[in-house]
Short mmCIF file of C-alpha atoms in Angstrom, two decimals:
data_model
loop_
_atom_site.label_atom_id
_atom_site.label_comp_id
_atom_site.label_asym_id
_atom_site.label_seq_id
_atom_site.Cartn_x
_atom_site.Cartn_y
_atom_site.Cartn_z
CA UNK A 113 -29.89 19.49 25.81
CA UNK A 114 -29.20 16.57 22.32
CA UNK A 115 -27.54 13.32 23.49
CA UNK A 116 -24.20 13.51 21.99
CA UNK A 117 -24.28 17.34 23.67
CA UNK A 118 -25.29 15.11 27.41
CA UNK A 119 -22.26 11.98 26.56
CA UNK A 120 -19.35 15.29 26.13
CA UNK A 121 -20.22 16.38 29.49
CA UNK A 122 -20.04 13.73 31.37
CA UNK A 123 -17.12 12.55 29.53
CA UNK A 124 -15.55 16.34 30.79
CA UNK A 125 -16.46 15.87 34.36
CA UNK A 126 -16.21 12.40 35.31
CA UNK A 127 -13.20 10.77 32.54
CA UNK A 128 -10.00 13.18 32.91
CA UNK A 129 -8.99 10.48 35.60
CA UNK A 130 -8.91 7.20 34.74
CA UNK A 131 -7.29 5.41 32.17
CA UNK A 132 -8.62 4.38 28.00
CA UNK A 133 -10.22 1.24 28.71
CA UNK A 134 -12.33 2.03 31.48
CA UNK A 135 -13.16 6.20 29.71
CA UNK A 136 -14.62 3.22 26.89
CA UNK A 137 -16.09 1.76 29.39
CA UNK A 138 -17.76 4.10 31.30
CA UNK A 139 -19.34 5.57 27.99
CA UNK A 140 -20.41 2.31 26.18
CA UNK A 141 -22.39 1.92 29.57
CA UNK A 142 -23.68 5.40 29.73
CA UNK A 143 -24.93 4.69 25.37
CA UNK A 144 -26.93 1.96 26.90
CA UNK A 145 -28.65 4.17 29.26
CA UNK A 146 -29.87 6.44 26.81
CA UNK A 147 -30.54 3.60 24.58
CA UNK A 148 -32.45 2.41 27.33
CA UNK A 149 -34.67 5.50 27.40
CA UNK A 150 -34.89 5.93 23.99
CA UNK A 151 -32.81 9.28 23.58
CA UNK A 152 -31.12 10.14 19.64
CA UNK A 153 -28.12 10.05 19.40
CA UNK A 154 -25.32 9.32 16.90
CA UNK A 155 -23.69 5.80 17.22
CA UNK A 156 -20.42 7.37 16.11
CA UNK A 157 -20.07 9.30 18.95
CA UNK A 158 -16.24 10.33 19.72
CA UNK A 159 -15.86 12.68 22.84
CA UNK A 160 -12.55 13.93 21.26
CA UNK A 161 -14.01 14.85 18.11
CA UNK A 162 -17.22 16.34 18.64
CA UNK A 163 -15.09 18.64 21.76
CA UNK A 164 -11.75 19.56 19.11
CA UNK A 165 -12.00 19.92 15.34
CA UNK A 166 -8.95 17.70 13.28
CA UNK A 167 -7.41 20.86 12.67
CA UNK A 168 -6.52 21.83 16.84
CA UNK A 169 -6.23 18.33 16.92
CA UNK A 170 -3.56 18.42 14.64
CA UNK A 171 -1.89 21.49 16.08
CA UNK A 172 -1.51 20.07 19.57
CA UNK A 173 -0.42 16.54 18.59
CA UNK A 174 2.76 19.07 15.85
CA UNK A 175 3.30 20.52 18.69
CA UNK A 176 4.75 17.45 21.23
CA UNK A 177 0.82 16.38 21.74
CA UNK A 178 0.83 12.07 21.01
CA UNK A 179 -1.70 11.34 17.87
CA UNK A 180 -3.28 8.15 19.70
CA UNK A 181 -6.54 8.54 20.94
CA UNK A 182 -6.80 9.07 25.08
CA UNK A 183 -3.82 11.83 24.13
CA UNK A 184 -5.99 14.03 22.00
CA UNK A 185 -8.90 13.33 24.86
CA UNK A 186 -6.19 15.07 27.09
CA UNK A 187 -6.55 17.81 25.21
CA UNK A 188 -9.54 18.50 25.31
CA UNK A 189 -9.96 18.26 29.54
CA UNK A 190 -6.03 20.41 29.73
CA UNK A 191 -7.51 23.16 27.11
CA UNK A 192 -11.12 22.82 27.17
CA UNK A 193 -12.16 22.51 31.07
CA UNK A 194 -13.65 25.02 33.90
CA UNK A 195 -11.35 24.43 35.86
CA UNK A 196 -7.48 23.73 35.75
CA UNK A 197 -6.12 20.71 34.24
CA UNK A 198 -3.75 18.40 36.89
CA UNK A 199 -2.42 16.62 35.06
CA UNK A 200 -0.68 12.96 36.59
CA UNK A 201 2.59 13.20 34.13
CA UNK A 202 4.60 9.37 34.79
CA UNK A 203 6.46 9.55 31.71
CA UNK A 204 6.16 13.48 31.38
CA UNK A 205 4.62 13.03 28.01
CA UNK A 206 2.45 16.57 29.71
CA UNK A 207 4.40 18.07 30.02
CA UNK A 208 6.47 19.17 27.28
CA UNK A 209 3.53 18.98 24.89
CA UNK A 210 2.60 22.28 27.56
CA UNK A 211 6.69 23.69 27.50
CA UNK A 212 6.42 23.46 23.94
CA UNK A 213 2.91 24.71 23.21
CA UNK A 214 4.16 27.80 25.40
CA UNK A 215 6.46 29.38 24.57
CA UNK A 216 6.69 31.90 28.01
CA UNK A 217 6.19 29.75 30.62
CA UNK A 218 6.99 30.34 33.22
CA UNK A 219 7.94 27.55 35.42
CA UNK A 220 7.09 26.48 39.31
CA UNK A 221 8.28 23.71 41.23
CA UNK A 222 7.40 22.93 45.19
CA UNK A 223 10.72 22.42 45.93
CA UNK A 224 11.90 25.88 45.20
CA UNK A 225 10.74 28.54 48.20
CA UNK A 226 10.30 31.05 45.31
CA UNK A 227 7.56 28.54 43.81
CA UNK A 228 4.09 30.88 44.62
CA UNK A 229 6.21 33.86 44.31
CA UNK A 230 6.38 33.20 39.88
CA UNK A 231 2.32 32.49 40.55
CA UNK A 232 1.73 36.04 41.49
CA UNK A 233 4.20 36.86 39.11
CA UNK A 234 2.10 34.63 36.25
CA UNK A 235 -0.61 35.84 37.90
CA UNK A 236 -0.16 39.92 37.45
CA UNK A 237 1.60 40.36 34.56
CA UNK A 238 -1.56 38.01 32.77
CA UNK A 239 1.77 34.92 31.68
CA UNK A 240 0.75 31.06 31.05
CA UNK A 241 2.51 29.10 34.64
CA UNK A 242 3.65 25.24 34.23
CA UNK A 243 2.78 24.23 37.99
CA UNK A 244 5.74 20.86 38.71
CA UNK A 245 5.58 17.95 40.60
CA UNK A 246 2.53 18.90 42.82
CA UNK A 247 1.55 16.02 45.37
CA UNK A 248 -1.43 14.35 46.54
CA UNK A 249 -1.68 17.93 48.50
CA UNK A 250 -1.77 21.28 47.50
CA UNK A 251 -0.72 24.41 49.56
CA UNK A 252 -4.32 26.49 50.75
CA UNK A 253 -3.07 28.86 50.20
CA UNK A 254 -3.44 28.01 46.09
CA UNK A 255 -7.46 27.83 47.14
CA UNK A 256 -8.39 30.60 45.60
CA UNK A 257 -5.92 30.40 42.49
CA UNK A 258 -7.64 27.05 41.79
CA UNK A 259 -11.37 28.10 42.51
CA UNK A 260 -10.74 30.69 40.88
CA UNK A 261 -12.94 32.83 43.39
CA UNK A 262 -11.71 37.10 41.97
CA UNK A 263 -12.44 39.93 43.87
CA UNK A 264 -13.89 43.43 41.97
CA UNK A 265 -12.44 46.33 42.56
CA UNK A 266 -12.91 49.46 40.43
CA UNK A 267 -12.70 47.98 36.76
CA UNK A 268 -10.06 45.28 37.70
CA UNK A 269 -10.40 41.85 39.83
CA UNK A 270 -7.39 40.78 42.71
CA UNK A 271 -6.83 37.65 43.93
CA UNK A 272 -6.34 36.80 47.59
CA UNK A 273 -3.37 34.41 47.81
CA UNK A 274 -2.66 34.33 51.18
CA UNK A 275 -3.07 37.73 53.61
CA UNK A 276 -2.59 39.71 50.21
CA UNK A 277 -4.64 40.84 46.60
CA UNK A 278 -2.51 39.73 43.39
CA UNK A 279 -3.88 41.94 40.50
CA UNK A 280 -5.75 39.09 37.67
CA UNK A 281 -4.75 39.43 34.46
CA UNK A 282 -7.56 37.21 32.07
CA UNK A 283 -4.67 36.09 30.37
CA UNK A 284 -2.98 34.09 33.33
CA UNK A 285 -3.12 30.45 32.96
CA UNK A 286 -2.64 27.85 35.02
CA UNK A 287 -1.12 24.28 34.22
CA UNK A 288 -0.29 21.67 37.29
CA UNK A 289 1.73 18.12 36.83
CA UNK A 290 2.22 15.02 39.17
CA UNK A 291 4.58 12.49 38.10
CA UNK A 292 3.49 10.35 40.54
CA UNK A 293 1.76 7.08 39.23
CA UNK A 294 -1.20 6.37 41.10
CA UNK A 295 -1.85 9.45 43.42
CA UNK A 296 -5.01 9.86 45.84
CA UNK A 297 -6.24 13.48 46.08
CA UNK A 298 -8.24 14.03 48.17
CA UNK A 299 -12.56 14.85 47.45
CA UNK A 300 -11.17 18.91 48.22
CA UNK A 301 -8.75 18.91 46.00
CA UNK A 302 -11.11 16.96 42.83
CA UNK A 303 -13.42 19.27 43.26
CA UNK A 304 -10.62 22.57 42.32
CA UNK A 305 -8.74 20.41 39.25
CA UNK A 306 -9.45 18.93 36.59
CA UNK A 307 -7.65 16.15 37.10
CA UNK A 308 -6.33 13.76 33.97
CA UNK A 309 -5.10 10.65 34.11
CA UNK A 310 -1.61 10.87 30.87
CA UNK A 311 -0.15 7.69 32.12
CA UNK A 312 0.52 5.58 28.68
CA UNK A 313 -0.24 1.81 28.67
CA UNK A 314 1.01 -0.26 26.16
CA UNK A 315 -1.66 -0.49 23.96
CA UNK A 316 -1.23 3.82 24.11
CA UNK A 317 2.37 3.38 23.57
CA UNK A 318 2.84 1.04 20.73
CA UNK A 319 -0.74 3.61 18.58
CA UNK A 320 2.31 6.18 18.58
CA UNK A 321 5.28 4.48 17.85
CA UNK A 322 3.14 3.01 14.44
CA UNK A 323 2.89 6.32 14.00
CA UNK A 324 6.60 7.85 14.46
CA UNK A 325 7.88 4.75 12.44
CA UNK A 326 4.58 5.30 9.11
CA UNK A 327 6.20 9.78 9.72
CA UNK A 328 9.34 8.57 9.54
CA UNK A 329 8.99 5.04 7.07
CA UNK A 330 6.88 6.48 4.69
CA UNK A 331 5.94 9.83 5.38
CA UNK A 332 3.35 9.96 2.01
CA UNK A 333 1.27 8.66 3.81
CA UNK A 334 1.21 11.19 6.54
CA UNK A 335 1.57 13.91 4.38
CA UNK A 336 -2.54 12.10 3.55
CA UNK A 337 -3.98 12.23 6.22
CA UNK A 338 -3.28 15.59 7.04
CA UNK A 339 -4.28 15.99 3.62
CA UNK A 340 -7.50 14.40 4.04
CA UNK A 341 -7.68 15.91 7.51
CA UNK A 342 -7.92 19.32 5.94
CA UNK A 343 -10.56 18.35 4.03
CA UNK A 344 -13.40 17.16 6.71
CA UNK A 345 -12.09 20.51 9.31
CA UNK A 346 -12.56 22.82 6.00
CA UNK A 347 -15.95 21.27 5.59
CA UNK A 348 -16.74 20.44 9.04
CA UNK A 349 -16.54 24.48 8.85
CA UNK A 350 -18.34 24.84 6.21
CA UNK A 351 -21.16 22.49 7.18
CA UNK A 352 -21.06 24.96 10.68
CA UNK A 353 -21.57 28.23 8.81
#
């Protein structure tokens, strides 16, 4: 495993719940440890660029993900993590992005007494489900869904929800969001999901506002940047092949 793989694995495992400045501090500390061990590493290491191509990041942004680097990191957590993402989303940026990314999205809300039926339908028919306003405690009936504890039945798979087995379509995907700004999740919850902090601080909002102003006032600058990123992405693809 190269140092970039090691840094990315550590970032994916530990950095999701934290704000941007703390993520940066962690990466700095890890890089210092790598230097002490005299392991080779890239001076320009960037988690989001290592995990996602410019084309992938641009596609997320076209569907509503903010363009700042913190949000792109969160896009990597949501789309590339091995566990379902539980997004801390007080400004509803994650929710709006997910809704625009998944046109046939099913919406489940804990306030709706039928929310489990909606999730079951998503599992059975391979739909994407957005589970809104998750509290600090998760309903234990969802444990097998969150853990992806599947039961092999012939050539298909089922997941046990309560006292019944629901056929599992591998196209199923679950997104979870909470509008609480500072939830305290138990270790039991944190081990079942990838907690992703979408809370935007002042610096991130300033960066997002600057991008909006540039797009409105000087659209040619954005066009040139997009073309440059496309060219860079093509070169990366050629280098990889």
